[in-house]
Amino acid sequence: MLSGSDDKKAKGLDSQSPPAVDQSDKTPNKFVQFWRRVYRPLGFHKGYNFPLCWLPFSWKFRQILTASGFIFGGALFGFTLAKLSYLNIGGNASSSFANSASPGEWFWYRNGIYRIGITIHLATILPAGLLMPWQFLPVIRHKVLMLHRINGYAIVILVIISNIGAVMIVRRAFGGTLATQAGVGVLAIMSTVSIALAYYNIKRLQIEQHRAWMLRAMFYLATIVTLRLIMIIAALIISQSSNYYTTMECGSVRTIYNAEPQKIQSLYPQCTQPGSANDTLVIVQATFGNGQPEQIGASLRMNFGMALWMALLLHAVGVEIYLGLTPRETNRLRQVSYERQMERGMKHPGSAGLTSDRFGDADPWKPLKEVELAGPGVPRDHEKDDTR
């Protein structure tokens, strides 16, 4: 996401300083040769960057983890494709949101503020999910920089608006427990702040920080995919025990059994009593496997908050591991940032953005030419005697 004034200078970003091709294997096997033919035309020069593997393993480990990397890298895109039918929010089709959401959820989203919120959220986060993976395809950044820039601005706008929609519906999402409300709020803040910092850093041509914060934003937003897996697994586990119960509103029960009032009478007679309101609560057993629709919905809403926090923790730690284990790419991009900032006449070239040597206690960063001139015999700042 570069401004128009930055385009010409940033266009040579990767072409002038291409990352070194990994030469760790002199004679790669057939598997490695095949995948190199796949990822190099897309602009990737390192095998672990293509599948967004979590660790830069030697080739024998990369072979094993490439498949899992594909799952992570393509999970957000595939999940979004699978949920595109949700854009038909209140339709009669079996794939619409109204008919595919967790049992009982549609009751709150039929009208009013929650209908507005779910519409805003789905109409923005689904397109954002389709656009975001393309931001990390090097061939687009190298050859069609304008597309990378326009796509980035679109993602920023869509994610911020979608977060507003998510906050609007969180009070009723999967029961709206405090754990759920806090988790959604934290996720919205983390993703919004990450995108804001990525935007600020690219405007300052601090490219390595832009990369780091955009990766964080993508990892945080992809939490929703891992969340679904954890939620379903947890629902299956608690279903093995018949001791888990939660509450559900009579309005949700009526929505589930809209055409079967006699079933409501037999299962939840409280909902048929005179004066029973839509927000009257009934106790529902949480059973995912062979349960009734409302029991399946109860098993999902019961662990949604827990699954959200677990997934968010996994993704937050995972992205920091990945960034910590790709220092050479970070250093390369910082050198490119220095060159671009020097051309623009910025103050503190190499550290014009949000960097730890300006706002923390890190040693002052030095460009490569200064390090080379210093020579191996000259102590670096962190090696100097500081006992005075």
Short mmCIF file of N, CA and C in Angstrom, two decimals, residues 207-292:
data_model
loop_
_atom_site.label_atom_id
_atom_site.label_comp_id
_atom_site.label_asym_id
_atom_site.label_seq_id
_atom_site.Cartn_x
_atom_site.Cartn_y
_atom_site.Cartn_z
N ILE A 207 9.69 -0.52 5.07
CA ILE A 207 9.06 -1.65 4.39
C ILE A 207 9.07 -2.91 5.24
N GLU A 208 10.13 -3.14 6.00
CA GLU A 208 10.17 -4.37 6.79
C GLU A 208 9.13 -4.34 7.91
N GLN A 209 8.85 -3.15 8.44
CA GLN A 209 7.80 -3.04 9.45
C GLN A 209 6.41 -3.14 8.82
N HIS A 210 6.26 -2.64 7.62
CA HIS A 210 5.00 -2.81 6.89
C HIS A 210 4.71 -4.29 6.68
N ARG A 211 5.72 -5.03 6.25
CA ARG A 211 5.57 -6.49 6.06
C ARG A 211 5.17 -7.17 7.37
N ALA A 212 5.85 -6.82 8.45
CA ALA A 212 5.59 -7.48 9.73
C ALA A 212 4.16 -7.23 10.20
N TRP A 213 3.70 -5.99 10.10
CA TRP A 213 2.37 -5.67 10.61
C TRP A 213 1.26 -6.20 9.71
N MET A 214 1.51 -6.27 8.41
CA MET A 214 0.51 -6.87 7.53
C MET A 214 0.41 -8.37 7.75
N LEU A 215 1.55 -9.02 8.00
CA LEU A 215 1.50 -10.45 8.33
C LEU A 215 0.73 -10.67 9.63
N ARG A 216 0.96 -9.82 10.61
CA ARG A 216 0.21 -9.95 11.86
C ARG A 216 -1.29 -9.80 11.62
N ALA A 217 -1.66 -8.80 10.84
CA ALA A 217 -3.08 -8.59 10.56
C ALA A 217 -3.70 -9.82 9.90
N MET A 218 -2.99 -10.41 8.92
CA MET A 218 -3.54 -11.57 8.23
C MET A 218 -3.65 -12.76 9.19
N PHE A 219 -2.63 -12.97 10.00
CA PHE A 219 -2.67 -14.08 10.96
C PHE A 219 -3.83 -13.89 11.94
N TYR A 220 -4.02 -12.68 12.43
CA TYR A 220 -5.10 -12.44 13.39
C TYR A 220 -6.46 -12.69 12.74
N LEU A 221 -6.65 -12.20 11.53
CA LEU A 221 -7.94 -12.36 10.87
C LEU A 221 -8.21 -13.82 10.52
N ALA A 222 -7.15 -14.57 10.24
CA ALA A 222 -7.33 -15.99 9.93
C ALA A 222 -7.68 -16.81 11.16
N THR A 223 -7.73 -16.16 12.32
CA THR A 223 -8.15 -16.84 13.56
C THR A 223 -9.51 -17.51 13.39
N ILE A 224 -10.38 -16.90 12.59
CA ILE A 224 -11.73 -17.42 12.44
C ILE A 224 -11.74 -18.83 11.87
N VAL A 225 -10.72 -19.18 11.07
CA VAL A 225 -10.65 -20.52 10.50
C VAL A 225 -10.29 -21.54 11.58
N THR A 226 -9.22 -21.25 12.32
CA THR A 226 -8.81 -22.14 13.40
C THR A 226 -9.88 -22.23 14.48
N LEU A 227 -10.54 -21.11 14.72
CA LEU A 227 -11.63 -21.09 15.70
C LEU A 227 -12.68 -22.14 15.38
N ARG A 228 -13.07 -22.23 14.10
CA ARG A 228 -14.10 -23.19 13.70
C ARG A 228 -13.66 -24.62 13.98
N LEU A 229 -12.40 -24.92 13.72
CA LEU A 229 -11.90 -26.27 13.95
C LEU A 229 -11.93 -26.61 15.44
N ILE A 230 -11.42 -25.67 16.27
CA ILE A 230 -11.41 -25.90 17.71
C ILE A 230 -12.82 -26.03 18.25
N MET A 231 -13.72 -25.19 17.76
CA MET A 231 -15.10 -25.19 18.25
C MET A 231 -15.79 -26.52 17.97
N ILE A 232 -15.58 -27.05 16.76
CA ILE A 232 -16.22 -28.32 16.40
C ILE A 232 -15.62 -29.48 17.20
N ILE A 233 -14.29 -29.47 17.34
CA ILE A 233 -13.64 -30.53 18.12
C ILE A 233 -14.12 -30.49 19.57
N ALA A 234 -14.19 -29.29 20.14
CA ALA A 234 -14.66 -29.16 21.53
C ALA A 234 -16.11 -29.60 21.66
N ALA A 235 -16.94 -29.29 20.66
CA ALA A 235 -18.34 -29.71 20.72
C ALA A 235 -18.46 -31.22 20.69
N LEU A 236 -17.62 -31.87 19.90
CA LEU A 236 -17.64 -33.34 19.86
C LEU A 236 -17.19 -33.93 21.19
N ILE A 237 -16.20 -33.28 21.81
CA ILE A 237 -15.69 -33.80 23.09
C ILE A 237 -16.73 -33.67 24.19
N ILE A 238 -17.34 -32.51 24.32
CA ILE A 238 -18.31 -32.34 25.40
C ILE A 238 -19.56 -33.17 25.16
N SER A 239 -19.81 -33.55 23.91
CA SER A 239 -20.98 -34.38 23.61
C SER A 239 -20.81 -35.80 24.13
N GLN A 240 -19.55 -36.21 24.37
CA GLN A 240 -19.33 -37.55 24.91
C GLN A 240 -19.81 -37.66 26.35
N SER A 241 -19.89 -36.50 26.99
CA SER A 241 -20.44 -36.47 28.34
C SER A 241 -21.83 -35.83 28.27
N SER A 242 -22.73 -36.34 29.03
CA SER A 242 -24.10 -35.81 29.02
C SER A 242 -24.32 -34.79 30.11
N ASN A 243 -23.24 -34.15 30.56
CA ASN A 243 -23.32 -33.27 31.72
C ASN A 243 -23.15 -31.80 31.37
N TYR A 244 -23.20 -31.46 30.08
CA TYR A 244 -23.01 -30.06 29.70
C TYR A 244 -24.34 -29.48 29.23
N TYR A 245 -24.71 -28.37 29.85
CA TYR A 245 -25.97 -27.69 29.53
C TYR A 245 -25.70 -26.19 29.41
N THR A 246 -26.51 -25.53 28.63
CA THR A 246 -26.46 -24.07 28.56
C THR A 246 -27.88 -23.57 28.35
N THR A 247 -28.04 -22.28 28.31
CA THR A 247 -29.37 -21.70 28.12
C THR A 247 -29.56 -21.21 26.69
N MET A 248 -30.80 -21.18 26.27
CA MET A 248 -31.14 -20.66 24.95
C MET A 248 -32.45 -19.92 25.06
N GLU A 249 -32.61 -18.87 24.27
CA GLU A 249 -33.81 -18.05 24.33
C GLU A 249 -34.97 -18.76 23.64
N CYS A 250 -36.16 -18.55 24.16
CA CYS A 250 -37.34 -19.16 23.54
C CYS A 250 -37.51 -18.67 22.09
N GLY A 251 -37.08 -17.43 21.82
CA GLY A 251 -37.16 -16.94 20.45
C GLY A 251 -36.31 -17.78 19.50
N SER A 252 -35.14 -18.20 19.96
CA SER A 252 -34.29 -19.05 19.13
C SER A 252 -34.92 -20.42 18.92
N VAL A 253 -35.51 -20.96 19.99
CA VAL A 253 -36.17 -22.27 19.88
C VAL A 253 -37.34 -22.19 18.90
N ARG A 254 -38.11 -21.12 18.98
CA ARG A 254 -39.25 -20.97 18.07
C ARG A 254 -38.79 -20.84 16.62
N THR A 255 -37.66 -20.18 16.42
CA THR A 255 -37.13 -20.07 15.06
C THR A 255 -36.73 -21.43 14.51
N ILE A 256 -36.16 -22.28 15.35
CA ILE A 256 -35.75 -23.61 14.92
C ILE A 256 -36.95 -24.48 14.58
N TYR A 257 -37.96 -24.45 15.45
CA TYR A 257 -39.16 -25.31 15.28
C TYR A 257 -40.36 -24.48 14.83
N ASN A 258 -40.12 -23.61 13.89
CA ASN A 258 -41.17 -22.70 13.45
C ASN A 258 -42.40 -23.43 12.94
N ALA A 259 -42.19 -24.55 12.26
CA ALA A 259 -43.31 -25.29 11.67
C ALA A 259 -43.76 -26.46 12.54
N GLU A 260 -43.19 -26.59 13.73
CA GLU A 260 -43.51 -27.73 14.60
C GLU A 260 -43.82 -27.24 16.01
N PRO A 261 -44.92 -26.53 16.22
CA PRO A 261 -45.23 -26.01 17.55
C PRO A 261 -45.44 -27.12 18.59
N GLN A 262 -45.90 -28.29 18.11
CA GLN A 262 -46.11 -29.39 19.05
C GLN A 262 -44.79 -29.88 19.64
N LYS A 263 -43.72 -29.75 18.87
CA LYS A 263 -42.41 -30.17 19.38
C LYS A 263 -41.93 -29.20 20.45
N ILE A 264 -42.20 -27.93 20.26
CA ILE A 264 -41.84 -26.95 21.28
C ILE A 264 -42.60 -27.25 22.57
N GLN A 265 -43.88 -27.61 22.44
CA GLN A 265 -44.71 -27.93 23.59
C GLN A 265 -44.16 -29.12 24.36
N SER A 266 -43.68 -30.12 23.64
CA SER A 266 -43.20 -31.33 24.30
C SER A 266 -41.80 -31.16 24.88
N LEU A 267 -40.93 -30.41 24.19
CA LEU A 267 -39.53 -30.28 24.64
C LEU A 267 -39.32 -29.10 25.59
N TYR A 268 -39.96 -27.98 25.30
CA TYR A 268 -39.74 -26.76 26.08
C TYR A 268 -41.08 -26.09 26.35
N PRO A 269 -41.88 -26.66 27.23
CA PRO A 269 -43.22 -26.12 27.49
C PRO A 269 -43.19 -24.70 28.05
N GLN A 270 -42.04 -24.29 28.63
CA GLN A 270 -41.96 -22.93 29.16
C GLN A 270 -42.17 -21.88 28.05
N CYS A 271 -41.78 -22.26 26.83
CA CYS A 271 -41.86 -21.33 25.71
C CYS A 271 -43.29 -21.20 25.15
N THR A 272 -44.18 -22.06 25.62
CA THR A 272 -45.56 -22.01 25.13
C THR A 272 -46.51 -21.47 26.20
N GLN A 273 -45.98 -21.15 27.35
CA GLN A 273 -46.82 -20.62 28.43
C GLN A 273 -47.28 -19.20 28.09
N PRO A 274 -48.47 -18.82 28.53
CA PRO A 274 -48.94 -17.44 28.31
C PRO A 274 -47.97 -16.44 28.92
N GLY A 275 -47.67 -15.44 28.18
CA GLY A 275 -46.75 -14.41 28.66
C GLY A 275 -45.29 -14.72 28.44
N SER A 276 -45.01 -15.87 27.83
CA SER A 276 -43.62 -16.23 27.56
C SER A 276 -43.04 -15.30 26.48
N ALA A 277 -41.93 -14.67 26.79
CA ALA A 277 -41.31 -13.72 25.85
C ALA A 277 -40.21 -14.40 25.05
N ASN A 278 -39.76 -13.72 24.00
CA ASN A 278 -38.70 -14.29 23.18
C ASN A 278 -37.39 -14.45 23.94
N ASP A 279 -37.16 -13.60 24.94
CA ASP A 279 -35.92 -13.70 25.69
C ASP A 279 -36.03 -14.57 26.94
N THR A 280 -37.15 -15.29 27.08
CA THR A 280 -37.27 -16.27 28.16
C THR A 280 -36.26 -17.40 27.92
N LEU A 281 -35.54 -17.77 28.97
CA LEU A 281 -34.48 -18.75 28.82
C LEU A 281 -34.94 -20.14 29.19
N VAL A 282 -34.46 -21.14 28.41
CA VAL A 282 -34.70 -22.54 28.74
C VAL A 282 -33.34 -23.25 28.76
N ILE A 283 -33.27 -24.33 29.49
CA ILE A 283 -32.03 -25.09 29.60
C ILE A 283 -31.98 -26.12 28.46
N VAL A 284 -30.85 -26.15 27.76
CA VAL A 284 -30.68 -27.04 26.61
C VAL A 284 -29.41 -27.85 26.81
N GLN A 285 -29.50 -29.15 26.60
CA GLN A 285 -28.32 -30.00 26.68
C GLN A 285 -27.43 -29.78 25.47
N ALA A 286 -26.10 -29.73 25.69
CA ALA A 286 -25.15 -29.53 24.60
C ALA A 286 -24.75 -30.87 24.01
N THR A 287 -25.26 -31.20 22.86
CA THR A 287 -24.97 -32.45 22.18
C THR A 287 -24.78 -32.16 20.70
N PHE A 288 -23.60 -32.43 20.18
CA PHE A 288 -23.30 -32.08 18.80
C PHE A 288 -23.58 -33.22 17.83
N GLY A 289 -23.26 -34.43 18.20
CA GLY A 289 -23.33 -35.56 17.28
C GLY A 289 -24.73 -35.89 16.80
N ASN A 290 -25.54 -36.47 17.70
CA ASN A 290 -26.87 -36.95 17.33
C ASN A 290 -27.98 -36.15 18.01
N GLY A 291 -27.67 -34.91 18.36
CA GLY A 291 -28.64 -34.12 19.10
C GLY A 291 -29.67 -33.45 18.21
N GLN A 292 -30.67 -32.87 18.85
CA GLN A 292 -31.65 -32.05 18.15
C GLN A 292 -30.96 -30.76 17.69
#
